[in-house]
Amino acid sequence: MKIIFFGSGGDLSSSLSNQGFEIEELPTSRDVYAPPADLILDADLLVITDTSDPTGILLCRELNPDIKTIVYSQDELSDFLRPQIDFALDPQLFPPNLVAEEISNLFS
């Protein structure tokens, strides 16, 4: 399973990688605006850790309407972004190892 992170994945991406998931991080806004189409088309999950600019997220949803999206951030979600998100988690409430375990259970 391929997971794309918009923003730094930190401990969550490390935990998922250790569980055998293929991880790709797009840490900068420039990367978000021009993600390779094949990367998006092959992805199963988009994890958003930086919600400051929703444009790249919308582009991903347009390229791959079936991609699941999770926000893993304390940031407030804009009204513009909310309809594009399947699930949102606050890192203060859900530690990376717990989120990685649940993602693994969902997609195994």
Short mmCIF file of C-alpha atoms in Angstrom, two decimals:
data_model
loop_
_atom_site.label_atom_id
_atom_site.label_comp_id
_atom_site.label_asym_id
_atom_site.label_seq_id
_atom_site.Cartn_x
_atom_site.Cartn_y
_atom_site.Cartn_z
CA MET A 1 0.00 0.00 0.00
CA LYS A 2 1.27 3.45 -0.90
CA ILE A 3 0.81 6.40 1.46
CA ILE A 4 1.58 10.01 0.57
CA PHE A 5 2.26 12.61 3.26
CA PHE A 6 1.62 16.29 2.60
CA GLY A 7 3.99 17.83 5.09
CA SER A 8 6.45 16.03 7.31
CA GLY A 9 5.36 12.57 8.36
CA GLY A 10 7.62 12.47 11.40
CA ASP A 11 7.11 9.52 13.72
CA LEU A 12 3.90 8.48 11.94
CA SER A 13 5.62 7.93 8.59
CA SER A 14 8.43 6.03 10.35
CA SER A 15 5.93 3.78 12.13
CA LEU A 16 4.03 3.08 8.91
CA SER A 17 7.25 2.43 7.01
CA ASN A 18 8.33 -0.06 9.69
CA GLN A 19 5.02 -1.87 9.17
CA GLY A 20 5.81 -2.31 5.47
CA PHE A 21 3.87 0.54 3.89
CA GLU A 22 5.41 2.42 0.98
CA ILE A 23 5.79 6.05 2.10
CA GLU A 24 6.31 9.16 0.00
CA GLU A 25 6.64 12.60 1.61
CA LEU A 26 5.95 15.90 -0.13
CA PRO A 27 7.33 18.25 2.52
CA THR A 28 7.32 21.58 0.67
CA SER A 29 4.52 23.56 -0.91
CA ARG A 30 6.32 23.45 -4.27
CA ASP A 31 6.20 19.64 -4.17
CA VAL A 32 2.50 19.77 -3.32
CA TYR A 33 1.67 21.91 -6.35
CA ALA A 34 3.44 19.60 -8.77
CA PRO A 35 3.14 16.07 -7.41
CA PRO A 36 3.98 13.45 -10.03
CA ALA A 37 0.69 12.16 -11.44
CA ASP A 38 1.78 8.51 -11.26
CA LEU A 39 2.58 8.96 -7.57
CA ILE A 40 -0.96 10.20 -6.91
CA LEU A 41 -2.66 7.65 -9.16
CA ASP A 42 -0.93 4.74 -7.39
CA ALA A 43 -1.55 6.03 -3.85
CA ASP A 44 -4.12 4.53 -1.51
CA LEU A 45 -3.96 7.07 1.30
CA LEU A 46 -3.11 10.75 1.65
CA VAL A 47 -2.05 11.88 5.13
CA ILE A 48 -2.08 15.64 5.54
CA THR A 49 0.12 17.08 8.27
CA ASP A 50 0.22 20.62 6.87
CA THR A 51 -3.20 22.13 6.17
CA SER A 52 -2.00 25.65 5.41
CA ASP A 53 -2.65 25.36 1.67
CA PRO A 54 -5.40 23.02 0.42
CA THR A 55 -4.66 23.42 -3.30
CA GLY A 56 -2.39 20.38 -3.57
CA ILE A 57 -4.91 18.27 -1.68
CA LEU A 58 -7.63 19.25 -4.13
CA LEU A 59 -5.34 18.38 -7.05
CA CYS A 60 -4.74 14.93 -5.59
CA ARG A 61 -8.46 14.33 -5.15
CA GLU A 62 -9.03 15.38 -8.75
CA LEU A 63 -6.35 13.00 -10.05
CA ASN A 64 -7.40 10.12 -7.80
CA PRO A 65 -11.00 10.50 -6.57
CA ASP A 66 -10.76 7.18 -4.69
CA ILE A 67 -7.80 8.21 -2.53
CA LYS A 68 -8.62 8.27 1.18
CA THR A 69 -7.54 11.38 3.08
CA ILE A 70 -6.63 11.75 6.73
CA VAL A 71 -5.61 14.98 8.41
CA TYR A 72 -3.10 14.40 11.19
CA SER A 73 -2.63 17.91 12.52
CA GLN A 74 -3.65 20.30 15.27
CA ASP A 75 -4.37 22.95 12.66
CA GLU A 76 -7.89 24.21 12.13
CA LEU A 77 -9.42 22.87 8.92
CA SER A 78 -10.73 25.45 6.49
CA ASP A 79 -14.32 25.15 5.32
CA PHE A 80 -12.85 24.79 1.84
CA LEU A 81 -10.91 21.68 2.86
CA ARG A 82 -13.43 19.88 5.09
CA PRO A 83 -15.45 18.19 2.31
CA GLN A 84 -12.23 16.65 0.92
CA ILE A 85 -11.26 14.93 4.18
CA ASP A 86 -12.36 11.44 5.19
CA PHE A 87 -11.02 11.64 8.74
CA ALA A 88 -9.17 14.10 10.99
CA LEU A 89 -7.01 13.28 14.02
CA ASP A 90 -5.28 15.53 16.52
CA PRO A 91 -1.71 14.33 17.24
CA GLN A 92 -2.10 15.48 20.87
CA LEU A 93 -4.89 12.93 21.33
CA PHE A 94 -3.71 10.13 19.02
CA PRO A 95 -0.02 9.17 19.21
CA PRO A 96 1.72 8.09 15.99
CA ASN A 97 2.06 4.43 17.00
CA LEU A 98 -1.70 4.15 17.65
CA VAL A 99 -2.59 5.83 14.35
CA ALA A 100 -0.13 3.59 12.46
CA GLU A 101 -1.63 0.50 14.08
CA GLU A 102 -5.18 1.56 13.14
CA ILE A 103 -4.18 2.40 9.56
CA SER A 104 -2.52 -1.00 9.34
CA ASN A 105 -5.70 -2.68 10.61
CA LEU A 106 -7.87 -0.77 8.14
CA PHE A 107 -5.78 -1.52 5.08
CA SER A 108 -4.54 -5.05 5.82
#
